[in-house]
Amino acid sequence: MERSLSVCSVTILSPESANGRNVIALGVTSAFSQAKSTAVFRPAVCHDDSFTSALIGQSSVKTPHAASIGVCPKQVRENRDEARADIVAGFHDLIDDYEPEAVVIVGTDKSPIADPQEFAFNAQLAADLQSPVFLAVCTLERNPAQLLATVRACQASVRKAGSTVVGVFVTGCAAEKSAETLRELKVLNLPTWTVPPQGVDAHDPASIDAALKLFDRNVPSSELLEAAATDFEKPVTAVHFQNSLLHKAKAAGKTIVLPEGEEDRIIRAADFLLARDIVKLIIVGERDGILERAESLGLKNLDKAEFQSIHDEALLQSMTDRLCELRRSKGLTEEQARLTLEDPSYFGTMLVVLGRADGLVSGSVNSTANTVRPALQTIKTKPGASLVSGSFLMCFDTHVAIFADCAINLNPDAQALADIAIQSANTAQAFDMKPRVGMLSYSTLGSGKGPDAQLVEEATRLVHEKAPELSVVGPIQFDAAWSPDVASTKAPGNEVAGHVNVFVFPDLSAGNIAYKAVQRSSGALAVGPVLQGLNKPVNDLSRGATVQDIINTVALTAAQAQ
């Protein structure tokens, strides 16, 4: 999912984080600031860092020092994943609050604490922030061949993370070595500039002025800005996706009900969401008891929630009346309705039916059936929807894909499989993805025969018939759907094969096994299941859900309700 940003950015990275990097950072910031309203962002730097202040001094958007800093390097060492999330959130806060046209991002500084993963971490951040990279590599202790090998190694690390290098600065390069250095690096086919040795004292205006003059003499601003504007396919990392999801949920301003209000994971997730004003929450349970438990867990924000006792007689009467009305055709009596509403899942679902909440998240304690059944009986399916299906948003290193059905339908026939595909494509569109659907099988475009392959073939035909605007291929094997290289052999000429981002599995066993196998073996983040086809968003949690899983699912539900 993409946050819609018009801002352009560039990240300056160096394998040494020193030896001329600061000259480049000052020069790039100054050049950008003369052409665009430009802010500075330091993802991981000490909060009293003086060089950050010097950079802000050269920027055209004068942000407070704290607004230009993501996290302290100590936080990175202690918890990289948490630090990445906080950095991305801080970056987008900077953009939202100050609305720059451009942002110059400067990687970590040289530190006495050695971290063998530092450059790779900086490359990951560039991908998280969807920013192309300028490399600053020093040649003082390298000959041209060694310099080229260093640049290529850095380029590979940046590419692996999901970003791209759009220019190279060779620092510490004496004038007499410039021509030879540029000849050696010509094979990179990248804009390359050499800059002579120059130190920078962040506290000395004369030193900063000398560095800027040196940069201007050696780096034409027009070339610099043209290189930074190079088009590249922006990655959607799991961290970026999660931040976008929270942002979209916050913008929606919706109310979500949590029926399992006495579960510790639910309480922790609720505290996180309430602390950041991402959603409004109705927690089913007794207020005093839940707040007491929150206090024992060291949580400070649960009192922002609305609490709803399941024993509220006035509310129970209106719920009973409405439930009897909805289930009249089934002969539900008032006594049976009262008994039914003792189940928190039904009680919470009726809060959605009555308009008190916009969506519901449950399943950390209850089974999928206990979450879905009340919704099917009361919220019901959308007009034209023949079924409810369950998809997962699978967040890989550089992109998001959808796997379906992984939660609901055991052995769908061709009609059901086609509907699952269309529902999943709609989910992709709701999260700003352009759906490319693959109808999975053991056969690729007729390579294998049998009733299972024929079923998928028929389902593919029905998708074409029902949604002719959709890009869909099937039957197709997973490898041909996933890999352009495999697709070129197994499905030559097919424009969807090798580029599928909505994977429709032929049955529940295949889908459920696949998403869990991929999640656990690759480290992909699985968000969901997203229940598709209901009139109002109701989403199920795995009973093994982590606090982060719950946070993501609540945010997703709020975004769906938009």
mmCIF file of N, CA and C in Angstrom, residues 189-293:
data_model
loop_
_atom_site.group_PDB
_atom_site.id
_atom_site.type_symbol
_atom_site.label_atom_id
_atom_site.label_comp_id
_atom_site.label_asym_id
_atom_site.label_seq_id
_atom_site.Cartn_x
_atom_site.Cartn_y
_atom_site.Cartn_z
ATOM 1 N N ASN A 189 27.942 3.114 -15.436
ATOM 2 C CA ASN A 189 26.874 3.806 -16.165
ATOM 3 C C ASN A 189 25.994 4.619 -15.213
ATOM 4 N N LEU A 190 26.663 5.295 -14.268
ATOM 5 C CA LEU A 190 25.973 6.147 -13.300
ATOM 6 C C LEU A 190 26.632 7.523 -13.285
ATOM 7 N N PRO A 191 25.868 8.583 -13.007
ATOM 8 C CA PRO A 191 26.501 9.886 -12.804
ATOM 9 C C PRO A 191 27.529 9.790 -11.669
ATOM 10 N N THR A 192 28.734 10.264 -11.935
ATOM 11 C CA THR A 192 29.813 10.146 -10.946
ATOM 12 C C THR A 192 30.569 11.465 -10.869
ATOM 13 N N TRP A 193 30.851 11.895 -9.646
ATOM 14 C CA TRP A 193 31.573 13.149 -9.420
ATOM 15 C C TRP A 193 32.720 12.902 -8.447
ATOM 16 N N THR A 194 33.821 13.567 -8.685
ATOM 17 C CA THR A 194 34.941 13.486 -7.747
ATOM 18 C C THR A 194 35.036 14.789 -6.961
ATOM 19 N N VAL A 195 35.363 14.654 -5.686
ATOM 20 C CA VAL A 195 35.475 15.812 -4.794
ATOM 21 C C VAL A 195 36.782 15.679 -4.008
ATOM 22 N N PRO A 196 37.645 16.703 -4.019
ATOM 23 C CA PRO A 196 38.926 16.630 -3.301
ATOM 24 C C PRO A 196 38.732 16.536 -1.793
ATOM 25 N N PRO A 197 39.809 16.172 -1.071
ATOM 26 C CA PRO A 197 39.720 16.079 0.392
ATOM 27 C C PRO A 197 39.328 17.413 1.020
ATOM 28 N N GLN A 198 38.445 17.349 2.016
ATOM 29 C CA GLN A 198 38.003 18.563 2.721
ATOM 30 C C GLN A 198 37.345 18.158 4.031
ATOM 31 N N GLY A 199 37.845 18.689 5.127
ATOM 32 C CA GLY A 199 37.214 18.424 6.415
ATOM 33 C C GLY A 199 36.098 19.431 6.684
ATOM 34 N N VAL A 200 35.204 19.064 7.622
ATOM 35 C CA VAL A 200 34.096 19.944 7.994
ATOM 36 C C VAL A 200 34.009 20.011 9.510
ATOM 37 N N ASP A 201 33.996 21.231 10.035
ATOM 38 C CA ASP A 201 33.728 21.445 11.461
ATOM 39 C C ASP A 201 32.330 22.033 11.568
ATOM 40 N N ALA A 202 31.399 21.249 12.102
ATOM 41 C CA ALA A 202 29.997 21.674 12.156
ATOM 42 C C ALA A 202 29.791 22.932 12.978
ATOM 43 N N HIS A 203 30.752 23.252 13.850
ATOM 44 C CA HIS A 203 30.626 24.435 14.710
ATOM 45 C C HIS A 203 31.246 25.685 14.076
ATOM 46 N N ASP A 204 31.928 25.529 12.922
ATOM 47 C CA ASP A 204 32.679 26.632 12.321
ATOM 48 C C ASP A 204 32.039 27.050 10.998
ATOM 49 N N PRO A 205 31.369 28.196 10.954
ATOM 50 C CA PRO A 205 30.733 28.647 9.704
ATOM 51 C C PRO A 205 31.711 28.752 8.545
ATOM 52 N N ALA A 206 32.958 29.134 8.820
ATOM 53 C CA ALA A 206 33.949 29.261 7.748
ATOM 54 C C ALA A 206 34.262 27.889 7.142
ATOM 55 N N SER A 207 34.336 26.866 7.979
ATOM 56 C CA SER A 207 34.589 25.506 7.502
ATOM 57 C C SER A 207 33.431 25.017 6.637
ATOM 58 N N ILE A 208 32.203 25.281 7.061
ATOM 59 C CA ILE A 208 31.026 24.885 6.290
ATOM 60 C C ILE A 208 31.003 25.611 4.952
ATOM 61 N N ASP A 209 31.331 26.912 4.969
ATOM 62 C CA ASP A 209 31.342 27.698 3.735
ATOM 63 C C ASP A 209 32.399 27.156 2.771
ATOM 64 N N ALA A 210 33.562 26.785 3.269
ATOM 65 C CA ALA A 210 34.623 26.231 2.418
ATOM 66 C C ALA A 210 34.181 24.910 1.788
ATOM 67 N N ALA A 211 33.497 24.063 2.576
ATOM 68 C CA ALA A 211 33.008 22.786 2.054
ATOM 69 C C ALA A 211 31.985 23.005 0.942
ATOM 70 N N LEU A 212 31.105 23.967 1.124
ATOM 71 C CA LEU A 212 30.075 24.233 0.109
ATOM 72 C C LEU A 212 30.695 24.761 -1.181
ATOM 73 N N LYS A 213 31.689 25.636 -1.066
ATOM 74 C CA LYS A 213 32.357 26.170 -2.256
ATOM 75 C C LYS A 213 33.095 25.065 -3.005
ATOM 76 N N LEU A 214 33.745 24.161 -2.276
ATOM 77 C CA LEU A 214 34.436 23.030 -2.891
ATOM 78 C C LEU A 214 33.434 22.149 -3.645
ATOM 79 N N PHE A 215 32.304 21.863 -3.007
ATOM 80 C CA PHE A 215 31.270 21.030 -3.640
ATOM 81 C C PHE A 215 30.770 21.691 -4.926
ATOM 82 N N ASP A 216 30.462 22.966 -4.854
ATOM 83 C CA ASP A 216 29.912 23.676 -6.018
ATOM 84 C C ASP A 216 30.892 23.678 -7.193
ATOM 85 N N ARG A 217 32.203 23.733 -6.899
ATOM 86 C CA ARG A 217 33.196 23.735 -7.980
ATOM 87 C C ARG A 217 33.286 22.393 -8.693
ATOM 88 N N ASN A 218 32.882 21.331 -8.001
ATOM 89 C CA ASN A 218 33.088 19.991 -8.539
ATOM 90 C C ASN A 218 31.813 19.252 -8.938
ATOM 91 N N VAL A 219 30.670 19.747 -8.497
ATOM 92 C CA VAL A 219 29.404 19.045 -8.771
ATOM 93 C C VAL A 219 28.393 20.026 -9.338
ATOM 94 N N PRO A 220 28.121 19.966 -10.646
ATOM 95 C CA PRO A 220 27.096 20.844 -11.235
ATOM 96 C C PRO A 220 25.710 20.526 -10.669
ATOM 97 N N SER A 221 25.017 21.547 -10.197
ATOM 98 C CA SER A 221 23.702 21.329 -9.586
ATOM 99 C C SER A 221 22.715 20.688 -10.549
ATOM 100 N N SER A 222 22.771 21.068 -11.825
ATOM 101 C CA SER A 222 21.823 20.511 -12.795
ATOM 102 C C SER A 222 21.989 19.009 -12.932
ATOM 103 N N GLU A 223 23.251 18.531 -12.950
ATOM 104 C CA GLU A 223 23.502 17.094 -13.040
ATOM 105 C C GLU A 223 22.993 16.376 -11.785
ATOM 106 N N LEU A 224 23.247 17.007 -10.650
ATOM 107 C CA LEU A 224 22.834 16.423 -9.370
ATOM 108 C C LEU A 224 21.323 16.242 -9.311
ATOM 109 N N LEU A 225 20.585 17.289 -9.649
ATOM 110 C CA LEU A 225 19.125 17.232 -9.565
ATOM 111 C C LEU A 225 18.541 16.271 -10.596
ATOM 112 N N GLU A 226 19.160 16.205 -11.762
ATOM 113 C CA GLU A 226 18.689 15.275 -12.790
ATOM 114 C C GLU A 226 18.887 13.831 -12.338
ATOM 115 N N ALA A 227 20.016 13.554 -11.718
ATOM 116 C CA ALA A 227 20.275 12.196 -11.228
ATOM 117 C C ALA A 227 19.294 11.812 -10.134
ATOM 118 N N ALA A 228 19.013 12.750 -9.229
ATOM 119 C CA ALA A 228 18.094 12.463 -8.122
ATOM 120 C C ALA A 228 16.681 12.198 -8.612
ATOM 121 N N ALA A 229 16.335 12.746 -9.783
ATOM 122 C CA ALA A 229 14.981 12.588 -10.329
ATOM 123 C C ALA A 229 14.814 11.309 -11.143
ATOM 124 N N THR A 230 15.843 10.459 -11.180
ATOM 125 C CA THR A 230 15.767 9.203 -11.940
ATOM 126 C C THR A 230 14.589 8.360 -11.468
ATOM 127 N N ASP A 231 13.788 7.889 -12.401
ATOM 128 C CA ASP A 231 12.650 7.035 -12.050
ATOM 129 C C ASP A 231 13.144 5.672 -11.579
ATOM 130 N N PHE A 232 12.504 5.160 -10.530
ATOM 131 C CA PHE A 232 12.759 3.780 -10.138
ATOM 132 C C PHE A 232 11.498 3.225 -9.491
ATOM 133 N N GLU A 233 11.364 1.911 -9.526
ATOM 134 C CA GLU A 233 10.182 1.280 -8.960
ATOM 135 C C GLU A 233 10.281 1.324 -7.445
ATOM 136 N N LYS A 234 9.422 2.117 -6.838
ATOM 137 C CA LYS A 234 9.502 2.295 -5.388
ATOM 138 C C LYS A 234 9.130 1.015 -4.658
ATOM 139 N N PRO A 235 9.984 0.558 -3.758
ATOM 140 C CA PRO A 235 9.650 -0.652 -3.002
ATOM 141 C C PRO A 235 8.572 -0.372 -1.965
ATOM 142 N N VAL A 236 7.817 -1.394 -1.639
ATOM 143 C CA VAL A 236 6.879 -1.315 -0.517
ATOM 144 C C VAL A 236 7.336 -2.354 0.500
ATOM 145 N N THR A 237 8.156 -1.932 1.438
ATOM 146 C CA THR A 237 8.644 -2.845 2.468
ATOM 147 C C THR A 237 7.548 -3.078 3.505
ATOM 148 N N ALA A 238 7.748 -4.104 4.319
ATOM 149 C CA ALA A 238 6.770 -4.388 5.372
ATOM 150 C C ALA A 238 6.640 -3.203 6.321
ATOM 151 N N VAL A 239 7.752 -2.558 6.625
ATOM 152 C CA VAL A 239 7.722 -1.401 7.534
ATOM 153 C C VAL A 239 6.954 -0.252 6.893
ATOM 154 N N HIS A 240 7.205 -0.015 5.618
ATOM 155 C CA HIS A 240 6.478 1.053 4.914
ATOM 156 C C HIS A 240 4.984 0.739 4.872
ATOM 157 N N PHE A 241 4.659 -0.521 4.576
ATOM 158 C CA PHE A 241 3.246 -0.902 4.498
ATOM 159 C C PHE A 241 2.546 -0.700 5.834
ATOM 160 N N GLN A 242 3.175 -1.139 6.920
ATOM 161 C CA GLN A 242 2.566 -0.987 8.235
ATOM 162 C C GLN A 242 2.346 0.482 8.570
ATOM 163 N N ASN A 243 3.317 1.325 8.264
ATOM 164 C CA ASN A 243 3.161 2.744 8.547
ATOM 165 C C ASN A 243 2.024 3.335 7.720
ATOM 166 N N SER A 244 1.941 2.930 6.449
ATOM 167 C CA SER A 244 0.865 3.422 5.589
ATOM 168 C C SER A 244 -0.492 2.972 6.101
ATOM 169 N N LEU A 245 -0.530 1.742 6.606
ATOM 170 C CA LEU A 245 -1.776 1.197 7.138
ATOM 171 C C LEU A 245 -2.239 2.002 8.352
ATOM 172 N N LEU A 246 -1.310 2.294 9.255
ATOM 173 C CA LEU A 246 -1.655 3.081 10.440
ATOM 174 C C LEU A 246 -2.080 4.495 10.048
ATOM 175 N N HIS A 247 -1.398 5.055 9.074
ATOM 176 C CA HIS A 247 -1.732 6.402 8.611
ATOM 177 C C HIS A 247 -3.129 6.429 7.999
ATOM 178 N N LYS A 248 -3.426 5.415 7.182
ATOM 179 C CA LYS A 248 -4.743 5.348 6.540
ATOM 180 C C LYS A 248 -5.839 5.154 7.589
ATOM 181 N N ALA A 249 -5.561 4.337 8.588
ATOM 182 C CA ALA A 249 -6.538 4.116 9.656
ATOM 183 C C ALA A 249 -6.780 5.398 10.443
ATOM 184 N N LYS A 250 -5.708 6.120 10.741
ATOM 185 C CA LYS A 250 -5.851 7.366 11.506
ATOM 186 C C LYS A 250 -6.669 8.383 10.725
ATOM 187 N N ALA A 251 -6.428 8.456 9.422
ATOM 188 C CA ALA A 251 -7.172 9.397 8.584
ATOM 189 C C ALA A 251 -8.649 9.024 8.505
ATOM 190 N N ALA A 252 -8.942 7.730 8.632
ATOM 191 C CA ALA A 252 -10.337 7.277 8.519
ATOM 192 C C ALA A 252 -11.175 7.710 9.718
ATOM 193 N N GLY A 253 -10.584 7.775 10.906
ATOM 194 C CA GLY A 253 -11.308 8.225 12.098
ATOM 195 C C GLY A 253 -12.444 7.299 12.513
ATOM 196 N N LYS A 254 -12.272 6.008 12.353
ATOM 197 C CA LYS A 254 -13.340 5.050 12.617
ATOM 198 C C LYS A 254 -13.269 4.462 14.028
ATOM 199 N N THR A 255 -14.380 3.828 14.425
ATOM 200 C CA THR A 255 -14.477 3.178 15.737
ATOM 201 C C THR A 255 -14.529 1.669 15.537
ATOM 202 N N ILE A 256 -13.650 0.962 16.212
ATOM 203 C CA ILE A 256 -13.573 -0.494 16.104
ATOM 204 C C ILE A 256 -13.882 -1.110 17.460
ATOM 205 N N VAL A 257 -14.674 -2.182 17.448
ATOM 206 C CA VAL A 257 -15.020 -2.868 18.692
ATOM 207 C C VAL A 257 -14.125 -4.098 18.874
ATOM 208 N N LEU A 258 -13.662 -4.282 20.097
ATOM 209 C CA LEU A 258 -12.818 -5.424 20.476
ATOM 210 C C LEU A 258 -13.578 -6.245 21.511
ATOM 211 N N PRO A 259 -14.182 -7.368 21.101
ATOM 212 C CA PRO A 259 -14.989 -8.149 22.046
ATOM 213 C C PRO A 259 -14.175 -8.881 23.110
ATOM 214 N N GLU A 260 -12.882 -9.120 22.829
ATOM 215 C CA GLU A 260 -12.057 -9.913 23.752
ATOM 216 C C GLU A 260 -11.228 -8.976 24.636
ATOM 217 N N GLY A 261 -11.931 -8.098 25.339
ATOM 218 C CA GLY A 261 -11.280 -7.000 26.036
ATOM 219 C C GLY A 261 -10.456 -7.373 27.242
ATOM 220 N N GLU A 262 -10.547 -8.598 27.701
ATOM 221 C CA GLU A 262 -9.806 -8.977 28.902
ATOM 222 C C GLU A 262 -8.539 -9.761 28.565
ATOM 223 N N GLU A 263 -8.206 -9.886 27.284
ATOM 224 C CA GLU A 263 -7.014 -10.620 26.858
ATOM 225 C C GLU A 263 -5.821 -9.669 26.838
ATOM 226 N N ASP A 264 -4.691 -10.076 27.411
ATOM 227 C CA ASP A 264 -3.543 -9.182 27.551
ATOM 228 C C ASP A 264 -3.051 -8.629 26.215
ATOM 229 N N ARG A 265 -3.012 -9.478 25.177
ATOM 230 C CA ARG A 265 -2.520 -8.989 23.878
ATOM 231 C C ARG A 265 -3.442 -7.911 23.321
ATOM 232 N N ILE A 266 -4.741 -8.098 23.513
ATOM 233 C CA ILE A 266 -5.707 -7.099 23.066
ATOM 234 C C ILE A 266 -5.488 -5.787 23.822
ATOM 235 N N ILE A 267 -5.270 -5.888 25.122
ATOM 236 C CA ILE A 267 -5.059 -4.700 25.949
ATOM 237 C C ILE A 267 -3.803 -3.956 25.515
ATOM 238 N N ARG A 268 -2.722 -4.690 25.245
ATOM 239 C CA ARG A 268 -1.468 -4.047 24.822
ATOM 240 C C ARG A 268 -1.633 -3.381 23.453
ATOM 241 N N ALA A 269 -2.289 -4.074 22.527
ATOM 242 C CA ALA A 269 -2.507 -3.500 21.198
ATOM 243 C C ALA A 269 -3.382 -2.253 21.289
ATOM 244 N N ALA A 270 -4.425 -2.324 22.115
ATOM 245 C CA ALA A 270 -5.312 -1.174 22.289
ATOM 246 C C ALA A 270 -4.543 0.023 22.835
ATOM 247 N N ASP A 271 -3.660 -0.224 23.790
ATOM 248 C CA ASP A 271 -2.875 0.871 24.366
ATOM 249 C C ASP A 271 -2.017 1.548 23.300
ATOM 250 N N PHE A 272 -1.375 0.759 22.447
ATOM 251 C CA PHE A 272 -0.550 1.298 21.363
ATOM 252 C C PHE A 272 -1.383 2.172 20.429
ATOM 253 N N LEU A 273 -2.535 1.676 20.031
ATOM 254 C CA LEU A 273 -3.393 2.393 19.085
ATOM 255 C C LEU A 273 -3.955 3.678 19.691
ATOM 256 N N LEU A 274 -4.350 3.596 20.943
ATOM 257 C CA LEU A 274 -4.928 4.768 21.611
ATOM 258 C C LEU A 274 -3.865 5.827 21.886
ATOM 259 N N ALA A 275 -2.653 5.403 22.203
ATOM 260 C CA ALA A 275 -1.572 6.352 22.476
ATOM 261 C C ALA A 275 -1.289 7.233 21.263
ATOM 262 N N ARG A 276 -1.524 6.680 20.065
ATOM 263 C CA ARG A 276 -1.215 7.393 18.815
ATOM 264 C C ARG A 276 -2.469 7.912 18.124
ATOM 265 N N ASP A 277 -3.635 7.784 18.798
ATOM 266 C CA ASP A 277 -4.913 8.269 18.245
ATOM 267 C C ASP A 277 -5.186 7.705 16.858
ATOM 268 N N ILE A 278 -4.866 6.424 16.657
ATOM 269 C CA ILE A 278 -5.030 5.814 15.333
ATOM 270 C C ILE A 278 -6.480 5.429 15.092
ATOM 271 N N VAL A 279 -7.161 4.918 16.100
ATOM 272 C CA VAL A 279 -8.584 4.566 15.995
ATOM 273 C C VAL A 279 -9.275 4.897 17.310
ATOM 274 N N LYS A 280 -10.598 4.940 17.250
ATOM 275 C CA LYS A 280 -11.401 4.955 18.461
ATOM 276 C C LYS A 280 -11.777 3.500 18.753
ATOM 277 N N LEU A 281 -11.795 3.147 20.016
ATOM 278 C CA LEU A 281 -12.042 1.755 20.381
ATOM 279 C C LEU A 281 -13.195 1.628 21.367
ATOM 280 N N ILE A 282 -13.999 0.600 21.138
ATOM 281 C CA ILE A 282 -14.959 0.142 22.146
ATOM 282 C C ILE A 282 -14.459 -1.222 22.610
ATOM 283 N N ILE A 283 -14.138 -1.315 23.880
ATOM 284 C CA ILE A 283 -13.642 -2.564 24.447
ATOM 285 C C ILE A 283 -14.767 -3.200 25.250
ATOM 286 N N VAL A 284 -15.124 -4.424 24.875
ATOM 287 C CA VAL A 284 -16.190 -5.132 25.574
ATOM 288 C C VAL A 284 -15.619 -5.736 26.858
ATOM 289 N N GLY A 285 -16.207 -5.373 27.976
ATOM 290 C CA GLY A 285 -15.742 -5.881 29.262
ATOM 291 C C GLY A 285 -15.995 -4.849 30.344
ATOM 292 N N GLU A 286 -15.587 -5.183 31.542
ATOM 293 C CA GLU A 286 -15.814 -4.300 32.681
ATOM 294 C C GLU A 286 -14.651 -3.324 32.824
ATOM 295 N N ARG A 287 -14.961 -2.046 32.769
ATOM 296 C CA ARG A 287 -13.961 -0.987 32.734
ATOM 297 C C ARG A 287 -12.939 -1.100 33.868
ATOM 298 N N ASP A 288 -13.412 -1.199 35.105
ATOM 299 C CA ASP A 288 -12.495 -1.160 36.247
ATOM 300 C C ASP A 288 -11.499 -2.314 36.197
ATOM 301 N N GLY A 289 -11.997 -3.498 35.879
ATOM 302 C CA GLY A 289 -11.126 -4.667 35.841
ATOM 303 C C GLY A 289 -10.081 -4.563 34.738
ATOM 304 N N ILE A 290 -10.482 -4.064 33.562
ATOM 305 C CA ILE A 290 -9.543 -3.951 32.441
ATOM 306 C C ILE A 290 -8.503 -2.875 32.731
ATOM 307 N N LEU A 291 -8.929 -1.746 33.290
ATOM 308 C CA LEU A 291 -7.973 -0.687 33.610
ATOM 309 C C LEU A 291 -6.993 -1.128 34.694
ATOM 310 N N GLU A 292 -7.469 -1.907 35.631
ATOM 311 C CA GLU A 292 -6.579 -2.429 36.675
ATOM 312 C C GLU A 292 -5.526 -3.339 36.065
ATOM 313 N N ARG A 293 -5.956 -4.183 35.114
ATOM 314 C CA ARG A 293 -5.002 -5.073 34.441
ATOM 315 C C ARG A 293 -4.014 -4.254 33.604
#
